[in-house]
Short mmCIF file of N, CA, C and O in Angstrom, two decimals:
data_model
loop_
_atom_site.label_atom_id
_atom_site.label_comp_id
_atom_site.label_asym_id
_atom_site.label_seq_id
_atom_site.Cartn_x
_atom_site.Cartn_y
_atom_site.Cartn_z
N GLN A 558 -15.67 11.36 -29.96
CA GLN A 558 -16.12 11.50 -31.32
C GLN A 558 -15.29 12.55 -32.01
O GLN A 558 -14.76 13.46 -31.39
N GLY A 559 -15.19 12.39 -33.31
CA GLY A 559 -14.46 13.35 -34.10
C GLY A 559 -14.65 13.06 -35.57
O GLY A 559 -15.42 12.18 -35.95
N MET A 560 -13.94 13.80 -36.39
CA MET A 560 -13.97 13.58 -37.83
C MET A 560 -12.55 13.34 -38.30
O MET A 560 -11.66 14.18 -38.08
N LEU A 561 -12.32 12.19 -38.92
CA LEU A 561 -11.01 11.83 -39.43
C LEU A 561 -10.99 12.02 -40.93
O LEU A 561 -11.81 11.46 -41.65
N PHE A 562 -10.05 12.84 -41.40
CA PHE A 562 -9.85 13.05 -42.82
C PHE A 562 -8.67 12.18 -43.26
O PHE A 562 -7.60 12.24 -42.64
N VAL A 563 -8.86 11.40 -44.30
CA VAL A 563 -7.82 10.52 -44.83
C VAL A 563 -7.49 11.00 -46.23
O VAL A 563 -8.38 11.08 -47.09
N PHE A 564 -6.24 11.33 -46.46
CA PHE A 564 -5.81 11.84 -47.76
C PHE A 564 -4.99 10.79 -48.50
O PHE A 564 -4.36 9.93 -47.87
N PRO A 565 -5.00 10.82 -49.83
CA PRO A 565 -4.33 9.78 -50.62
C PRO A 565 -2.81 9.77 -50.47
O PRO A 565 -2.17 8.74 -50.67
N ARG A 566 -2.23 10.92 -50.09
CA ARG A 566 -0.77 10.98 -49.89
C ARG A 566 -0.47 12.09 -48.88
O ARG A 566 -1.28 12.96 -48.63
N SER A 567 0.71 12.04 -48.34
CA SER A 567 1.13 13.04 -47.36
C SER A 567 1.32 14.40 -48.03
O SER A 567 1.79 14.48 -49.16
N ASN A 568 0.95 15.44 -47.28
CA ASN A 568 1.06 16.79 -47.79
C ASN A 568 0.95 17.75 -46.61
O ASN A 568 0.68 17.32 -45.49
N LYS A 569 1.13 19.04 -46.84
CA LYS A 569 0.87 20.05 -45.81
C LYS A 569 -0.56 20.53 -46.01
O LYS A 569 -0.81 21.46 -46.77
N ILE A 570 -1.47 19.90 -45.33
CA ILE A 570 -2.90 20.11 -45.49
C ILE A 570 -3.36 21.18 -44.51
O ILE A 570 -3.17 21.05 -43.30
N SER A 571 -3.98 22.24 -45.02
CA SER A 571 -4.41 23.36 -44.19
C SER A 571 -5.92 23.33 -43.98
O SER A 571 -6.67 22.84 -44.83
N PHE A 572 -6.35 23.87 -42.83
CA PHE A 572 -7.76 23.94 -42.47
C PHE A 572 -8.09 25.33 -41.98
O PHE A 572 -7.23 26.06 -41.52
N TRP A 573 -9.37 25.68 -42.04
CA TRP A 573 -9.87 26.91 -41.46
C TRP A 573 -11.18 26.61 -40.75
O TRP A 573 -11.69 25.49 -40.83
N MET A 574 -11.73 27.58 -40.07
CA MET A 574 -12.91 27.36 -39.24
C MET A 574 -14.20 27.88 -39.88
O MET A 574 -15.20 28.10 -39.19
N LYS A 575 -14.22 28.03 -41.19
CA LYS A 575 -15.40 28.53 -41.90
C LYS A 575 -16.61 27.62 -41.64
O LYS A 575 -16.53 26.41 -41.79
N GLY A 576 -17.70 28.23 -41.22
CA GLY A 576 -18.95 27.50 -41.03
C GLY A 576 -19.05 26.72 -39.73
O GLY A 576 -20.07 26.08 -39.47
N MET A 577 -18.01 26.76 -38.89
CA MET A 577 -18.07 26.03 -37.62
C MET A 577 -18.87 26.83 -36.59
O MET A 577 -18.95 28.05 -36.65
N HIS A 578 -19.45 26.10 -35.63
CA HIS A 578 -20.26 26.74 -34.61
C HIS A 578 -19.73 26.48 -33.19
O HIS A 578 -20.35 26.91 -32.22
N TYR A 579 -18.61 25.78 -33.10
CA TYR A 579 -18.02 25.48 -31.78
C TYR A 579 -16.52 25.30 -31.96
O TYR A 579 -16.03 25.10 -33.07
N ASN A 580 -15.78 25.38 -30.87
CA ASN A 580 -14.31 25.26 -30.91
C ASN A 580 -13.89 23.84 -31.26
O ASN A 580 -14.56 22.87 -30.89
N LEU A 581 -12.75 23.75 -31.94
CA LEU A 581 -12.18 22.46 -32.32
C LEU A 581 -10.71 22.39 -31.94
O LEU A 581 -10.01 23.40 -31.90
N ASP A 582 -10.23 21.16 -31.72
CA ASP A 582 -8.81 20.84 -31.74
C ASP A 582 -8.56 20.13 -33.06
O ASP A 582 -9.35 19.26 -33.45
N ILE A 583 -7.51 20.52 -33.76
CA ILE A 583 -7.16 19.87 -35.02
C ILE A 583 -5.81 19.19 -34.83
O ILE A 583 -4.85 19.81 -34.36
N ILE A 584 -5.76 17.90 -35.19
CA ILE A 584 -4.57 17.08 -34.99
C ILE A 584 -4.10 16.55 -36.34
O ILE A 584 -4.85 15.84 -37.02
N TRP A 585 -2.89 16.89 -36.72
CA TRP A 585 -2.31 16.38 -37.96
C TRP A 585 -1.46 15.16 -37.63
O TRP A 585 -0.67 15.17 -36.68
N ILE A 586 -1.62 14.11 -38.42
CA ILE A 586 -1.00 12.82 -38.17
C ILE A 586 -0.26 12.38 -39.43
O ILE A 586 -0.81 12.43 -40.53
N ASN A 587 0.98 11.91 -39.26
CA ASN A 587 1.75 11.49 -40.44
C ASN A 587 1.38 10.07 -40.90
O ASN A 587 0.55 9.40 -40.29
N SER A 588 2.03 9.61 -41.96
CA SER A 588 1.70 8.30 -42.53
C SER A 588 2.08 7.15 -41.59
O SER A 588 1.57 6.04 -41.74
N SER A 589 2.94 7.42 -40.60
CA SER A 589 3.28 6.41 -39.59
C SER A 589 2.32 6.44 -38.41
O SER A 589 2.54 5.76 -37.41
N LYS A 590 1.28 7.25 -38.52
CA LYS A 590 0.24 7.42 -37.50
C LYS A 590 0.78 7.99 -36.19
O LYS A 590 0.42 7.59 -35.10
N ARG A 591 1.68 8.97 -36.34
CA ARG A 591 2.18 9.74 -35.20
C ARG A 591 1.72 11.18 -35.35
O ARG A 591 1.76 11.75 -36.44
N VAL A 592 1.31 11.77 -34.24
CA VAL A 592 0.89 13.16 -34.23
C VAL A 592 2.09 14.05 -34.54
O VAL A 592 3.15 13.90 -33.92
N VAL A 593 1.93 14.96 -35.52
CA VAL A 593 3.03 15.86 -35.87
C VAL A 593 2.75 17.31 -35.50
O VAL A 593 3.67 18.07 -35.22
N THR A 594 1.48 17.71 -35.50
CA THR A 594 1.11 19.09 -35.18
C THR A 594 -0.27 19.10 -34.54
O THR A 594 -1.13 18.31 -34.93
N ILE A 595 -0.46 20.01 -33.59
CA ILE A 595 -1.76 20.17 -32.95
C ILE A 595 -2.09 21.66 -32.91
O ILE A 595 -1.25 22.48 -32.54
N ALA A 596 -3.32 21.99 -33.27
CA ALA A 596 -3.86 23.34 -33.09
C ALA A 596 -5.03 23.19 -32.12
O ALA A 596 -5.97 22.44 -32.39
N GLN A 597 -4.95 23.87 -30.98
CA GLN A 597 -5.90 23.63 -29.89
C GLN A 597 -6.95 24.72 -29.73
O GLN A 597 -6.65 25.90 -29.86
N ASN A 598 -8.16 24.26 -29.41
CA ASN A 598 -9.27 25.11 -29.01
C ASN A 598 -9.49 26.28 -29.98
O ASN A 598 -9.63 27.42 -29.56
N LEU A 599 -9.54 25.97 -31.26
CA LEU A 599 -9.71 26.99 -32.29
C LEU A 599 -11.14 27.49 -32.30
O LEU A 599 -12.09 26.71 -32.34
N SER A 600 -11.29 28.77 -32.30
CA SER A 600 -12.61 29.40 -32.28
C SER A 600 -13.13 29.61 -33.70
O SER A 600 -12.36 29.97 -34.60
N PRO A 601 -14.44 29.45 -33.89
CA PRO A 601 -15.02 29.78 -35.20
C PRO A 601 -14.75 31.23 -35.59
O PRO A 601 -14.69 31.56 -36.77
N LYS A 602 -14.57 32.09 -34.60
CA LYS A 602 -14.30 33.51 -34.86
C LYS A 602 -12.92 33.74 -35.48
O LYS A 602 -12.62 34.84 -35.93
N SER A 603 -12.07 32.70 -35.50
CA SER A 603 -10.73 32.85 -36.07
C SER A 603 -10.76 32.87 -37.61
O SER A 603 -9.77 33.23 -38.23
N TYR A 604 -11.89 32.46 -38.21
CA TYR A 604 -12.00 32.50 -39.68
C TYR A 604 -11.82 33.94 -40.15
O TYR A 604 -12.36 34.85 -39.53
N PRO A 605 -10.99 34.21 -41.13
CA PRO A 605 -10.46 33.35 -42.18
C PRO A 605 -9.03 32.86 -41.95
O PRO A 605 -8.36 32.42 -42.88
N ARG A 606 -8.54 32.90 -40.72
CA ARG A 606 -7.20 32.38 -40.45
C ARG A 606 -7.10 30.93 -40.89
O ARG A 606 -8.03 30.15 -40.71
N VAL A 607 -5.94 30.56 -41.45
CA VAL A 607 -5.69 29.21 -41.93
C VAL A 607 -4.67 28.55 -41.01
O VAL A 607 -3.66 29.17 -40.64
N TYR A 608 -4.93 27.29 -40.65
CA TYR A 608 -4.05 26.52 -39.77
C TYR A 608 -3.39 25.42 -40.58
O TYR A 608 -4.05 24.69 -41.31
N SER A 609 -2.08 25.30 -40.44
CA SER A 609 -1.29 24.35 -41.23
C SER A 609 -0.35 23.56 -40.34
O SER A 609 0.09 24.06 -39.30
N PRO A 610 0.02 22.34 -40.76
CA PRO A 610 0.96 21.54 -39.97
C PRO A 610 2.39 22.01 -40.19
O PRO A 610 2.70 22.68 -41.17
N THR A 611 3.26 21.62 -39.27
CA THR A 611 4.68 21.93 -39.40
C THR A 611 5.41 20.87 -40.23
O THR A 611 6.54 21.10 -40.65
N GLN A 612 4.75 19.72 -40.42
CA GLN A 612 5.34 18.62 -41.19
C GLN A 612 4.27 18.03 -42.10
O GLN A 612 3.08 18.31 -41.95
N LEU A 613 4.71 17.20 -43.03
CA LEU A 613 3.76 16.50 -43.89
C LEU A 613 2.85 15.62 -43.06
O LEU A 613 3.28 15.02 -42.07
N SER A 614 1.60 15.55 -43.45
CA SER A 614 0.66 14.68 -42.76
C SER A 614 -0.23 13.99 -43.79
O SER A 614 -0.42 14.46 -44.89
N ARG A 615 -0.76 12.85 -43.40
CA ARG A 615 -1.64 12.07 -44.26
C ARG A 615 -3.06 12.03 -43.71
O ARG A 615 -4.01 11.83 -44.44
N TYR A 616 -3.18 12.27 -42.40
CA TYR A 616 -4.48 12.21 -41.73
C TYR A 616 -4.65 13.48 -40.90
O TYR A 616 -3.68 14.02 -40.38
N VAL A 617 -5.89 13.92 -40.78
CA VAL A 617 -6.21 15.05 -39.90
C VAL A 617 -7.44 14.66 -39.10
O VAL A 617 -8.43 14.19 -39.65
N LEU A 618 -7.35 14.85 -37.79
CA LEU A 618 -8.45 14.53 -36.89
C LEU A 618 -8.96 15.82 -36.26
O LEU A 618 -8.18 16.59 -35.69
N GLU A 619 -10.26 16.06 -36.38
CA GLU A 619 -10.91 17.18 -35.70
C GLU A 619 -11.71 16.62 -34.53
O GLU A 619 -12.50 15.69 -34.71
N ILE A 620 -11.49 17.19 -33.34
CA ILE A 620 -12.24 16.79 -32.15
C ILE A 620 -12.69 18.05 -31.42
O ILE A 620 -12.22 19.16 -31.72
N ASP A 621 -13.59 17.89 -30.47
CA ASP A 621 -14.07 19.03 -29.70
C ASP A 621 -12.92 19.78 -29.06
O ASP A 621 -11.94 19.17 -28.57
N GLY A 622 -13.03 21.10 -29.05
CA GLY A 622 -12.01 21.94 -28.43
C GLY A 622 -11.77 21.55 -26.98
O GLY A 622 -12.71 21.35 -26.23
N GLY A 623 -10.51 21.42 -26.62
CA GLY A 623 -10.13 21.07 -25.25
C GLY A 623 -9.87 19.59 -25.04
O GLY A 623 -9.30 19.21 -24.01
N MET A 624 -10.26 18.75 -25.99
CA MET A 624 -10.08 17.30 -25.83
C MET A 624 -8.62 16.88 -25.87
O MET A 624 -8.23 15.90 -25.23
N VAL A 625 -7.78 17.59 -26.63
CA VAL A 625 -6.36 17.25 -26.70
C VAL A 625 -5.76 17.23 -25.30
O VAL A 625 -5.07 16.29 -24.92
N ASN A 626 -6.06 18.27 -24.52
CA ASN A 626 -5.53 18.32 -23.14
C ASN A 626 -6.13 17.24 -22.28
O ASN A 626 -5.43 16.58 -21.51
N ARG A 627 -7.44 17.04 -22.38
CA ARG A 627 -8.10 16.03 -21.54
C ARG A 627 -7.61 14.62 -21.84
O ARG A 627 -7.54 13.78 -20.95
N LEU A 628 -7.25 14.36 -23.11
CA LEU A 628 -6.79 13.02 -23.51
C LEU A 628 -5.28 12.86 -23.42
O LEU A 628 -4.76 11.77 -23.61
N GLY A 629 -4.55 13.95 -23.16
CA GLY A 629 -3.09 13.88 -23.04
C GLY A 629 -2.39 13.66 -24.37
O GLY A 629 -1.30 13.09 -24.42
N ILE A 630 -2.98 14.13 -25.45
CA ILE A 630 -2.37 13.99 -26.78
C ILE A 630 -1.31 15.08 -26.96
O ILE A 630 -1.52 16.23 -26.58
N HIS A 631 -0.18 14.70 -27.56
CA HIS A 631 0.90 15.65 -27.82
C HIS A 631 1.63 15.21 -29.08
O HIS A 631 1.45 14.10 -29.57
N ALA A 632 2.48 16.10 -29.60
CA ALA A 632 3.30 15.76 -30.77
C ALA A 632 4.10 14.50 -30.42
O ALA A 632 4.67 14.39 -29.34
N GLY A 633 4.07 13.55 -31.33
CA GLY A 633 4.78 12.27 -31.12
C GLY A 633 3.88 11.16 -30.64
O GLY A 633 4.28 9.99 -30.68
N THR A 634 2.66 11.49 -30.19
CA THR A 634 1.73 10.44 -29.75
C THR A 634 1.44 9.49 -30.90
O THR A 634 1.14 9.93 -32.01
N GLN A 635 1.53 8.20 -30.65
CA GLN A 635 1.18 7.17 -31.64
C GLN A 635 -0.33 6.95 -31.56
O GLN A 635 -0.87 6.79 -30.46
N VAL A 636 -1.01 6.97 -32.70
CA VAL A 636 -2.45 6.73 -32.73
C VAL A 636 -2.74 5.47 -33.53
O VAL A 636 -1.89 4.99 -34.29
N SER A 637 -3.91 4.91 -33.32
CA SER A 637 -4.30 3.74 -34.10
C SER A 637 -5.75 3.89 -34.52
O SER A 637 -6.57 4.46 -33.78
N PHE A 638 -6.03 3.44 -35.71
CA PHE A 638 -7.39 3.44 -36.24
C PHE A 638 -7.43 2.47 -37.41
O PHE A 638 -6.42 2.01 -37.86
#
């Protein structure tokens, strides 16, 4: 399970952990549906730090902290949805 954010166009979309109660992995995905940046196991205590991708992205997926490693996701992974 996770939350997929879909944006109307590619951009450098930033996120923070305001209001979260558990760790997250944040995955930025480009318009070709390839993973471009991953921020892993982010703690709610990291707020107000802002996390940003290294490249333009059109989609952002938030999943439970630690799932990126368990699922073997890495930069360049092709995703489908």
